[in-house]
Amino acid sequence: MKSVAIVGAGMAGLAAARALATADFTPVVFEKSRGVGGRAATRRIGDIRFDHGAQYVKTPTQPLRDLIVATGDAVTIDRPVWVLTSTDQITPGDPSHADEEKWTWPSGITRLAKHLADGLTVQLETTVARIDVCDDDYRLTAADGRDLGCFAAVLLTAPAPQTVAILAAGDLPPQVATLCASLQTVRYRRSISITVAYPRRPAVPWYALVNADRQHSISWLACEHDKPGRAPAGCGVLIAQMSDTWATMHWDAVQKGTLMPTEPLPSPVSEVLTAIRHLVGDLGEPLWVNLQRWRYALPDMATPLTGIDRLVIAGDMVAGQGRVHLAIESGWRAANQIRALLTE
């Protein structure tokens, strides 16, 4: 069976790997971090679980719905998403979007990533540094100099700047420069996720607020405790995902980590907690505050290319939006492209 290297164990890479494995190819996934899923990430602090990246999964097509149901323990978030304006006005918004199905898992959104990764060969904490032509195949080399092997095709799903660095470092055909130039046009919005645990829950009619006009410092505010199995009864868990403008301004001042009540908060974070209190009411002093940074959170545009020869591109940069279901569909399309290339 022909082997395929997949750079990145986010949702696009895992979806592609699963599709290739079922089509009798041998995918090998390389992931630089310690876990799978990318921004479909879940953390646990004490008896609270929370998704600090992607918040849920949409299923606008039957294949997506079938995938979610196949995990066996998926549930929906029942309350709607409302709209937050730059002047703190809160409105129900478009019912067709507010009430659409929002899928999640009691153990966290990483449950889907683990379902896709089950049975696959995934090499964690492995950073791919370059790709070189190897006879009729491609050879991958890790950042620590390890030879990762030769593969008939390579799928790149890392954010565009990281993908360009990998391609530019290797000995590849000249036309790869065209691909790199296209990838360099992709622009990303940064995000900082601020998760706060409170001793009480807010009395609000919505699950989450989304700032559609991109003029508020908070782009997303969600009641994570709405998700079944996430927090003890009565405990409130809110996630504020900050705008690109706010995240860029405070990037250096807000480092990732968990702060307990005895630890001082960075002043920008204190200001966010004041803004949350204004929107949902006083929930008491926080039990803890968790901070997570996403440098390549959401692409603002898509690259028009899907690859050169047997170097294939997938992920957020192809979809043009940071949505789990779009990343999965991008991975499926890439798998079909690779199958066609390797069976010609």
PDB file of N, CA, C and O in Angstrom, residues 16-83:
ATOM      1  N   ALA A  16      -8.615  13.440   6.773  1.00  0.00           N
ATOM      2  CA  ALA A  16      -7.978  12.915   5.565  1.00  0.00           C
ATOM      3  C   ALA A  16      -7.330  11.568   5.839  1.00  0.00           C
ATOM      4  O   ALA A  16      -7.438  10.629   5.034  1.00  0.00           O
ATOM      5  N   ALA A  17      -6.635  11.464   6.972  1.00  0.00           N
ATOM      6  CA  ALA A  17      -5.960  10.212   7.310  1.00  0.00           C
ATOM      7  C   ALA A  17      -6.958   9.071   7.456  1.00  0.00           C
ATOM      8  O   ALA A  17      -6.728   7.956   6.965  1.00  0.00           O
ATOM      9  N   ARG A  18      -8.074   9.333   8.112  1.00  0.00           N
ATOM     10  CA  ARG A  18      -9.104   8.299   8.280  1.00  0.00           C
ATOM     11  C   ARG A  18      -9.653   7.867   6.926  1.00  0.00           C
ATOM     12  O   ARG A  18      -9.829   6.667   6.658  1.00  0.00           O
ATOM     13  N   ALA A  19      -9.925   8.836   6.061  1.00  0.00           N
ATOM     14  CA  ALA A  19     -10.462   8.511   4.729  1.00  0.00           C
ATOM     15  C   ALA A  19      -9.449   7.722   3.914  1.00  0.00           C
ATOM     16  O   ALA A  19      -9.816   6.765   3.200  1.00  0.00           O
ATOM     17  N   LEU A  20      -8.173   8.057   3.989  1.00  0.00           N
ATOM     18  CA  LEU A  20      -7.144   7.335   3.236  1.00  0.00           C
ATOM     19  C   LEU A  20      -6.954   5.924   3.782  1.00  0.00           C
ATOM     20  O   LEU A  20      -6.756   4.971   3.019  1.00  0.00           O
ATOM     21  N   ALA A  21      -7.014   5.782   5.097  1.00  0.00           N
ATOM     22  CA  ALA A  21      -6.838   4.460   5.701  1.00  0.00           C
ATOM     23  C   ALA A  21      -7.941   3.504   5.278  1.00  0.00           C
ATOM     24  O   ALA A  21      -7.692   2.322   5.028  1.00  0.00           O
ATOM     25  N   THR A  22      -9.147   4.003   5.148  1.00  0.00           N
ATOM     26  CA  THR A  22     -10.259   3.148   4.732  1.00  0.00           C
ATOM     27  C   THR A  22     -10.212   2.841   3.240  1.00  0.00           C
ATOM     28  O   THR A  22     -10.931   1.967   2.764  1.00  0.00           O
ATOM     29  N   ALA A  23      -9.354   3.578   2.505  1.00  0.00           N
ATOM     30  CA  ALA A  23      -9.196   3.340   1.062  1.00  0.00           C
ATOM     31  C   ALA A  23      -7.910   2.574   0.760  1.00  0.00           C
ATOM     32  O   ALA A  23      -7.408   2.609  -0.363  1.00  0.00           O
ATOM     33  N   ASP A  24      -7.351   1.914   1.788  1.00  0.00           N
ATOM     34  CA  ASP A  24      -6.184   1.034   1.622  1.00  0.00           C
ATOM     35  C   ASP A  24      -4.888   1.775   1.326  1.00  0.00           C
ATOM     36  O   ASP A  24      -3.988   1.223   0.701  1.00  0.00           O
ATOM     37  N   PHE A  25      -4.785   3.004   1.786  1.00  0.00           N
ATOM     38  CA  PHE A  25      -3.496   3.690   1.804  1.00  0.00           C
ATOM     39  C   PHE A  25      -2.949   3.620   3.232  1.00  0.00           C
ATOM     40  O   PHE A  25      -3.663   3.254   4.166  1.00  0.00           O
ATOM     41  N   THR A  26      -1.688   3.982   3.384  1.00  0.00           N
ATOM     42  CA  THR A  26      -1.064   3.969   4.706  1.00  0.00           C
ATOM     43  C   THR A  26      -0.703   5.394   5.099  1.00  0.00           C
ATOM     44  O   THR A  26       0.373   5.896   4.731  1.00  0.00           O
ATOM     45  N   PRO A  27      -1.588   6.082   5.823  1.00  0.00           N
ATOM     46  CA  PRO A  27      -1.271   7.451   6.241  1.00  0.00           C
ATOM     47  C   PRO A  27      -0.434   7.448   7.524  1.00  0.00           C
ATOM     48  O   PRO A  27      -0.642   6.625   8.428  1.00  0.00           O
ATOM     49  N   VAL A  28       0.511   8.360   7.599  1.00  0.00           N
ATOM     50  CA  VAL A  28       1.285   8.590   8.816  1.00  0.00           C
ATOM     51  C   VAL A  28       1.154  10.074   9.143  1.00  0.00           C
ATOM     52  O   VAL A  28       1.494  10.927   8.322  1.00  0.00           O
ATOM     53  N   VAL A  29       0.637  10.373  10.338  1.00  0.00           N
ATOM     54  CA  VAL A  29       0.364  11.749  10.733  1.00  0.00           C
ATOM     55  C   VAL A  29       1.474  12.238  11.652  1.00  0.00           C
ATOM     56  O   VAL A  29       1.841  11.562  12.623  1.00  0.00           O
ATOM     57  N   PHE A  30       2.010  13.429  11.354  1.00  0.00           N
ATOM     58  CA  PHE A  30       3.049  14.045  12.180  1.00  0.00           C
ATOM     59  C   PHE A  30       2.473  15.305  12.828  1.00  0.00           C
ATOM     60  O   PHE A  30       1.947  16.184  12.142  1.00  0.00           O
ATOM     61  N   GLU A  31       2.570  15.381  14.135  1.00  0.00           N
ATOM     62  CA  GLU A  31       1.997  16.496  14.894  1.00  0.00           C
ATOM     63  C   GLU A  31       3.039  17.049  15.862  1.00  0.00           C
ATOM     64  O   GLU A  31       3.644  16.297  16.625  1.00  0.00           O
ATOM     65  N   LYS A  32       3.250  18.353  15.833  1.00  0.00           N
ATOM     66  CA  LYS A  32       4.300  18.954  16.654  1.00  0.00           C
ATOM     67  C   LYS A  32       3.926  19.057  18.135  1.00  0.00           C
ATOM     68  O   LYS A  32       4.809  19.122  18.991  1.00  0.00           O
ATOM     69  N   SER A  33       2.635  19.062  18.456  1.00  0.00           N
ATOM     70  CA  SER A  33       2.218  19.201  19.849  1.00  0.00           C
ATOM     71  C   SER A  33       2.077  17.832  20.514  1.00  0.00           C
ATOM     72  O   SER A  33       2.394  16.798  19.931  1.00  0.00           O
ATOM     73  N   ARG A  34       1.554  17.841  21.741  1.00  0.00           N
ATOM     74  CA  ARG A  34       1.440  16.599  22.520  1.00  0.00           C
ATOM     75  C   ARG A  34       0.086  15.910  22.356  1.00  0.00           C
ATOM     76  O   ARG A  34      -0.145  14.863  22.979  1.00  0.00           O
ATOM     77  N   GLY A  35      -0.808  16.485  21.566  1.00  0.00           N
ATOM     78  CA  GLY A  35      -2.118  15.880  21.407  1.00  0.00           C
ATOM     79  C   GLY A  35      -2.701  16.158  20.035  1.00  0.00           C
ATOM     80  O   GLY A  35      -2.169  16.950  19.256  1.00  0.00           O
ATOM     81  N   VAL A  36      -3.812  15.490  19.739  1.00  0.00           N
ATOM     82  CA  VAL A  36      -4.475  15.643  18.448  1.00  0.00           C
ATOM     83  C   VAL A  36      -5.633  16.634  18.568  1.00  0.00           C
ATOM     84  O   VAL A  36      -6.127  16.904  19.651  1.00  0.00           O
ATOM     85  N   GLY A  37      -6.054  17.155  17.420  1.00  0.00           N
ATOM     86  CA  GLY A  37      -7.254  17.993  17.380  1.00  0.00           C
ATOM     87  C   GLY A  37      -7.025  19.440  17.033  1.00  0.00           C
ATOM     88  O   GLY A  37      -7.961  20.135  16.642  1.00  0.00           O
ATOM     89  N   GLY A  38      -5.787  19.954  17.193  1.00  0.00           N
ATOM     90  CA  GLY A  38      -5.555  21.358  16.897  1.00  0.00           C
ATOM     91  C   GLY A  38      -6.389  22.260  17.782  1.00  0.00           C
ATOM     92  O   GLY A  38      -6.389  22.121  19.010  1.00  0.00           O
ATOM     93  N   ARG A  39      -7.158  23.177  17.155  1.00  0.00           N
ATOM     94  CA  ARG A  39      -7.994  24.091  17.933  1.00  0.00           C
ATOM     95  C   ARG A  39      -9.258  23.419  18.466  1.00  0.00           C
ATOM     96  O   ARG A  39      -9.987  24.028  19.255  1.00  0.00           O
ATOM     97  N   ALA A  40      -9.516  22.186  18.080  1.00  0.00           N
ATOM     98  CA  ALA A  40     -10.580  21.409  18.725  1.00  0.00           C
ATOM     99  C   ALA A  40      -9.999  20.842  20.009  1.00  0.00           C
ATOM    100  O   ALA A  40      -9.704  19.654  20.126  1.00  0.00           O
ATOM    101  N   ALA A  41      -9.798  21.735  20.976  1.00  0.00           N
ATOM    102  CA  ALA A  41      -8.992  21.429  22.156  1.00  0.00           C
ATOM    103  C   ALA A  41      -9.827  21.513  23.429  1.00  0.00           C
ATOM    104  O   ALA A  41     -10.666  22.408  23.579  1.00  0.00           O
ATOM    105  N   THR A  42      -9.574  20.596  24.346  1.00  0.00           N
ATOM    106  CA  THR A  42     -10.273  20.542  25.628  1.00  0.00           C
ATOM    107  C   THR A  42      -9.259  20.508  26.760  1.00  0.00           C
ATOM    108  O   THR A  42      -8.240  19.831  26.650  1.00  0.00           O
ATOM    109  N   ARG A  43      -9.553  21.229  27.829  1.00  0.00           N
ATOM    110  CA  ARG A  43      -8.721  21.185  29.034  1.00  0.00           C
ATOM    111  C   ARG A  43      -9.572  20.772  30.216  1.00  0.00           C
ATOM    112  O   ARG A  43     -10.805  20.919  30.203  1.00  0.00           O
ATOM    113  N   ARG A  44      -8.903  20.290  31.259  1.00  0.00           N
ATOM    114  CA  ARG A  44      -9.600  19.952  32.492  1.00  0.00           C
ATOM    115  C   ARG A  44      -8.881  20.597  33.661  1.00  0.00           C
ATOM    116  O   ARG A  44      -7.663  20.485  33.793  1.00  0.00           O
ATOM    117  N   ILE A  45      -9.639  21.291  34.486  1.00  0.00           N
ATOM    118  CA  ILE A  45      -9.130  21.854  35.732  1.00  0.00           C
ATOM    119  C   ILE A  45     -10.049  21.379  36.845  1.00  0.00           C
ATOM    120  O   ILE A  45     -11.232  21.738  36.891  1.00  0.00           O
ATOM    121  N   GLY A  46      -9.536  20.513  37.711  1.00  0.00           N
ATOM    122  CA  GLY A  46     -10.375  19.913  38.749  1.00  0.00           C
ATOM    123  C   GLY A  46     -11.481  19.094  38.126  1.00  0.00           C
ATOM    124  O   GLY A  46     -11.223  18.210  37.298  1.00  0.00           O
ATOM    125  N   ASP A  47     -12.709  19.392  38.473  1.00  0.00           N
ATOM    126  CA  ASP A  47     -13.847  18.648  37.913  1.00  0.00           C
ATOM    127  C   ASP A  47     -14.567  19.442  36.834  1.00  0.00           C
ATOM    128  O   ASP A  47     -15.740  19.197  36.548  1.00  0.00           O
ATOM    129  N   ILE A  48     -13.861  20.393  36.214  1.00  0.00           N
ATOM    130  CA  ILE A  48     -14.433  21.194  35.134  1.00  0.00           C
ATOM    131  C   ILE A  48     -13.674  20.912  33.840  1.00  0.00           C
ATOM    132  O   ILE A  48     -12.442  20.936  33.818  1.00  0.00           O
ATOM    133  N   ARG A  49     -14.401  20.623  32.777  1.00  0.00           N
ATOM    134  CA  ARG A  49     -13.833  20.475  31.433  1.00  0.00           C
ATOM    135  C   ARG A  49     -14.332  21.633  30.573  1.00  0.00           C
ATOM    136  O   ARG A  49     -15.487  22.030  30.682  1.00  0.00           O
ATOM    137  N   PHE A  50     -13.464  22.136  29.692  1.00  0.00           N
ATOM    138  CA  PHE A  50     -13.885  23.238  28.834  1.00  0.00           C
ATOM    139  C   PHE A  50     -13.115  23.212  27.524  1.00  0.00           C
ATOM    140  O   PHE A  50     -11.967  22.783  27.458  1.00  0.00           O
ATOM    141  N   ASP A  51     -13.809  23.661  26.475  1.00  0.00           N
ATOM    142  CA  ASP A  51     -13.227  23.760  25.136  1.00  0.00           C
ATOM    143  C   ASP A  51     -12.723  25.187  24.961  1.00  0.00           C
ATOM    144  O   ASP A  51     -13.523  26.123  24.869  1.00  0.00           O
ATOM    145  N   HIS A  52     -11.403  25.362  24.900  1.00  0.00           N
ATOM    146  CA  HIS A  52     -10.861  26.717  24.857  1.00  0.00           C
ATOM    147  C   HIS A  52     -10.507  27.172  23.440  1.00  0.00           C
ATOM    148  O   HIS A  52      -9.979  28.254  23.248  1.00  0.00           O
ATOM    149  N   GLY A  53     -10.808  26.349  22.445  1.00  0.00           N
ATOM    150  CA  GLY A  53     -10.619  26.730  21.052  1.00  0.00           C
ATOM    151  C   GLY A  53     -11.956  26.672  20.338  1.00  0.00           C
ATOM    152  O   GLY A  53     -12.850  27.473  20.595  1.00  0.00           O
ATOM    153  N   ALA A  54     -12.095  25.708  19.424  1.00  0.00           N
ATOM    154  CA  ALA A  54     -13.388  25.501  18.746  1.00  0.00           C
ATOM    155  C   ALA A  54     -14.444  25.140  19.789  1.00  0.00           C
ATOM    156  O   ALA A  54     -14.174  24.396  20.738  1.00  0.00           O
ATOM    157  N   GLN A  55     -15.647  25.656  19.597  1.00  0.00           N
ATOM    158  CA  GLN A  55     -16.679  25.533  20.627  1.00  0.00           C
ATOM    159  C   GLN A  55     -17.668  24.396  20.394  1.00  0.00           C
ATOM    160  O   GLN A  55     -18.191  23.825  21.345  1.00  0.00           O
ATOM    161  N   TYR A  56     -17.942  24.061  19.146  1.00  0.00           N
ATOM    162  CA  TYR A  56     -18.870  22.979  18.831  1.00  0.00           C
ATOM    163  C   TYR A  56     -18.718  22.646  17.361  1.00  0.00           C
ATOM    164  O   TYR A  56     -17.938  23.277  16.640  1.00  0.00           O
ATOM    165  N   VAL A  57     -19.483  21.665  16.889  1.00  0.00           N
ATOM    166  CA  VAL A  57     -19.400  21.226  15.496  1.00  0.00           C
ATOM    167  C   VAL A  57     -20.781  21.340  14.855  1.00  0.00           C
ATOM    168  O   VAL A  57     -21.776  20.879  15.417  1.00  0.00           O
ATOM    169  N   LYS A  58     -20.825  21.927  13.678  1.00  0.00           N
ATOM    170  CA  LYS A  58     -22.058  21.979  12.897  1.00  0.00           C
ATOM    171  C   LYS A  58     -22.109  20.778  11.955  1.00  0.00           C
ATOM    172  O   LYS A  58     -21.073  20.245  11.566  1.00  0.00           O
ATOM    173  N   THR A  59     -23.319  20.384  11.583  1.00  0.00           N
ATOM    174  CA  THR A  59     -23.476  19.244  10.665  1.00  0.00           C
ATOM    175  C   THR A  59     -24.461  19.598   9.555  1.00  0.00           C
ATOM    176  O   THR A  59     -25.575  19.063   9.506  1.00  0.00           O
ATOM    177  N   PRO A  60     -24.068  20.465   8.617  1.00  0.00           N
ATOM    178  CA  PRO A  60     -24.984  20.850   7.545  1.00  0.00           C
ATOM    179  C   PRO A  60     -25.200  19.773   6.489  1.00  0.00           C
ATOM    180  O   PRO A  60     -26.100  19.904   5.657  1.00  0.00           O
ATOM    181  N   THR A  61     -24.383  18.714   6.493  1.00  0.00           N
ATOM    182  CA  THR A  61     -24.541  17.639   5.502  1.00  0.00           C
ATOM    183  C   THR A  61     -24.684  16.297   6.224  1.00  0.00           C
ATOM    184  O   THR A  61     -24.260  16.128   7.369  1.00  0.00           O
ATOM    185  N   GLN A  62     -25.238  15.321   5.514  1.00  0.00           N
ATOM    186  CA  GLN A  62     -25.434  14.005   6.105  1.00  0.00           C
ATOM    187  C   GLN A  62     -24.121  13.304   6.447  1.00  0.00           C
ATOM    188  O   GLN A  62     -24.018  12.676   7.508  1.00  0.00           O
ATOM    189  N   PRO A  63     -23.089  13.357   5.589  1.00  0.00           N
ATOM    190  CA  PRO A  63     -21.823  12.716   5.970  1.00  0.00           C
ATOM    191  C   PRO A  63     -21.239  13.276   7.265  1.00  0.00           C
ATOM    192  O   PRO A  63     -20.693  12.514   8.077  1.00  0.00           O
ATOM    193  N   LEU A  64     -21.355  14.588   7.480  1.00  0.00           N
ATOM    194  CA  LEU A  64     -20.873  15.172   8.730  1.00  0.00           C
ATOM    195  C   LEU A  64     -21.700  14.670   9.908  1.00  0.00           C
ATOM    196  O   LEU A  64     -21.151  14.308  10.959  1.00  0.00           O
ATOM    197  N   ARG A  65     -23.001  14.634   9.731  1.00  0.00           N
ATOM    198  CA  ARG A  65     -23.865  14.148  10.811  1.00  0.00           C
ATOM    199  C   ARG A  65     -23.563  12.685  11.123  1.00  0.00           C
ATOM    200  O   ARG A  65     -23.519  12.279  12.294  1.00  0.00           O
ATOM    201  N   ASP A  66     -23.346  11.885  10.095  1.00  0.00           N
ATOM    202  CA  ASP A  66     -23.024  10.472  10.303  1.00  0.00           C
ATOM    203  C   ASP A  66     -21.730  10.320  11.109  1.00  0.00           C
ATOM    204  O   ASP A  66     -21.625   9.451  11.981  1.00  0.00           O
ATOM    205  N   LEU A  67     -20.741  11.171  10.790  1.00  0.00           N
ATOM    206  CA  LEU A  67     -19.474  11.119  11.521  1.00  0.00           C
ATOM    207  C   LEU A  67     -19.678  11.440  12.995  1.00  0.00           C
ATOM    208  O   LEU A  67     -19.151  10.735  13.871  1.00  0.00           O
ATOM    209  N   ILE A  68     -20.435  12.481  13.278  1.00  0.00           N
ATOM    210  CA  ILE A  68     -20.662  12.881  14.667  1.00  0.00           C
ATOM    211  C   ILE A  68     -21.408  11.782  15.418  1.00  0.00           C
ATOM    212  O   ILE A  68     -21.026  11.402  16.540  1.00  0.00           O
ATOM    213  N   VAL A  69     -22.451  11.262  14.820  1.00  0.00           N
ATOM    214  CA  VAL A  69     -23.261  10.224  15.479  1.00  0.00           C
ATOM    215  C   VAL A  69     -22.446   8.964  15.713  1.00  0.00           C
ATOM    216  O   VAL A  69     -22.636   8.255  16.710  1.00  0.00           O
ATOM    217  N   ALA A  70     -21.491   8.681  14.821  1.00  0.00           N
ATOM    218  CA  ALA A  70     -20.680   7.467  14.941  1.00  0.00           C
ATOM    219  C   ALA A  70     -19.807   7.455  16.190  1.00  0.00           C
ATOM    220  O   ALA A  70     -19.364   6.389  16.633  1.00  0.00           O
ATOM    221  N   THR A  71     -19.560   8.618  16.795  1.00  0.00           N
ATOM    222  CA  THR A  71     -18.762   8.631  18.027  1.00  0.00           C
ATOM    223  C   THR A  71     -19.505   7.955  19.175  1.00  0.00           C
ATOM    224  O   THR A  71     -18.886   7.493  20.126  1.00  0.00           O
ATOM    225  N   GLY A  72     -20.829   7.944  19.104  1.00  0.00           N
ATOM    226  CA  GLY A  72     -21.624   7.227  20.092  1.00  0.00           C
ATOM    227  C   GLY A  72     -22.057   8.030  21.301  1.00  0.00           C
ATOM    228  O   GLY A  72     -22.969   7.600  22.026  1.00  0.00           O
ATOM    229  N   ASP A  73     -21.446   9.175  21.570  1.00  0.00           N
ATOM    230  CA  ASP A  73     -21.809   9.926  22.776  1.00  0.00           C
ATOM    231  C   ASP A  73     -21.956  11.424  22.511  1.00  0.00           C
ATOM    232  O   ASP A  73     -21.850  12.235  23.439  1.00  0.00           O
ATOM    233  N   ALA A  74     -22.199  11.802  21.257  1.00  0.00           N
ATOM    234  CA  ALA A  74     -22.370  13.220  20.933  1.00  0.00           C
ATOM    235  C   ALA A  74     -23.710  13.725  21.456  1.00  0.00           C
ATOM    236  O   ALA A  74     -24.708  12.996  21.482  1.00  0.00           O
ATOM    237  N   VAL A  75     -23.733  14.981  21.879  1.00  0.00           N
ATOM    238  CA  VAL A  75     -24.954  15.622  22.375  1.00  0.00           C
ATOM    239  C   VAL A  75     -25.047  17.000  21.734  1.00  0.00           C
ATOM    240  O   VAL A  75     -24.075  17.519  21.178  1.00  0.00           O
ATOM    241  N   THR A  76     -26.213  17.613  21.802  1.00  0.00           N
ATOM    242  CA  THR A  76     -26.394  18.954  21.255  1.00  0.00           C
ATOM    243  C   THR A  76     -26.522  19.973  22.383  1.00  0.00           C
ATOM    244  O   THR A  76     -26.959  19.650  23.491  1.00  0.00           O
ATOM    245  N   ILE A  77     -26.120  21.197  22.063  1.00  0.00           N
ATOM    246  CA  ILE A  77     -26.301  22.329  22.974  1.00  0.00           C
ATOM    247  C   ILE A  77     -27.658  22.935  22.648  1.00  0.00           C
ATOM    248  O   ILE A  77     -27.899  23.360  21.519  1.00  0.00           O
ATOM    249  N   ASP A  78     -28.543  22.974  23.617  1.00  0.00           N
ATOM    250  CA  ASP A  78     -29.939  23.294  23.324  1.00  0.00           C
ATOM    251  C   ASP A  78     -30.215  24.788  23.187  1.00  0.00           C
ATOM    252  O   ASP A  78     -31.073  25.195  22.397  1.00  0.00           O
ATOM    253  N   ARG A  79     -29.536  25.616  23.963  1.00  0.00           N
ATOM    254  CA  ARG A  79     -29.871  27.039  23.937  1.00  0.00           C
ATOM    255  C   ARG A  79     -29.222  27.732  22.734  1.00  0.00           C
ATOM    256  O   ARG A  79     -28.232  27.260  22.189  1.00  0.00           O
ATOM    257  N   PRO A  80     -29.765  28.899  22.318  1.00  0.00           N
ATOM    258  CA  PRO A  80     -29.322  29.529  21.068  1.00  0.00           C
ATOM    259  C   PRO A  80     -28.099  30.424  21.235  1.00  0.00           C
ATOM    260  O   PRO A  80     -27.685  30.763  22.347  1.00  0.00           O
ATOM    261  N   VAL A  81     -27.566  30.823  20.096  1.00  0.00           N
ATOM    262  CA  VAL A  81     -26.515  31.843  20.027  1.00  0.00           C
ATOM    263  C   VAL A  81     -27.182  33.164  19.660  1.00  0.00           C
ATOM    264  O   VAL A  81     -27.897  33.251  18.657  1.00  0.00           O
ATOM    265  N   TRP A  82     -26.933  34.194  20.467  1.00  0.00           N
ATOM    266  CA  TRP A  82     -27.473  35.528  20.205  1.00  0.00           C
ATOM    267  C   TRP A  82     -26.353  36.454  19.728  1.00  0.00           C
ATOM    268  O   TRP A  82     -25.191  36.052  19.658  1.00  0.00           O
ATOM    269  N   VAL A  83     -26.710  37.676  19.403  1.00  0.00           N
ATOM    270  CA  VAL A  83     -25.775  38.636  18.814  1.00  0.00           C
ATOM    271  C   VAL A  83     -25.435  39.736  19.823  1.00  0.00           C
ATOM    272  O   VAL A  83     -26.321  40.276  20.500  1.00  0.00           O
TER     273      VAL A  83
END
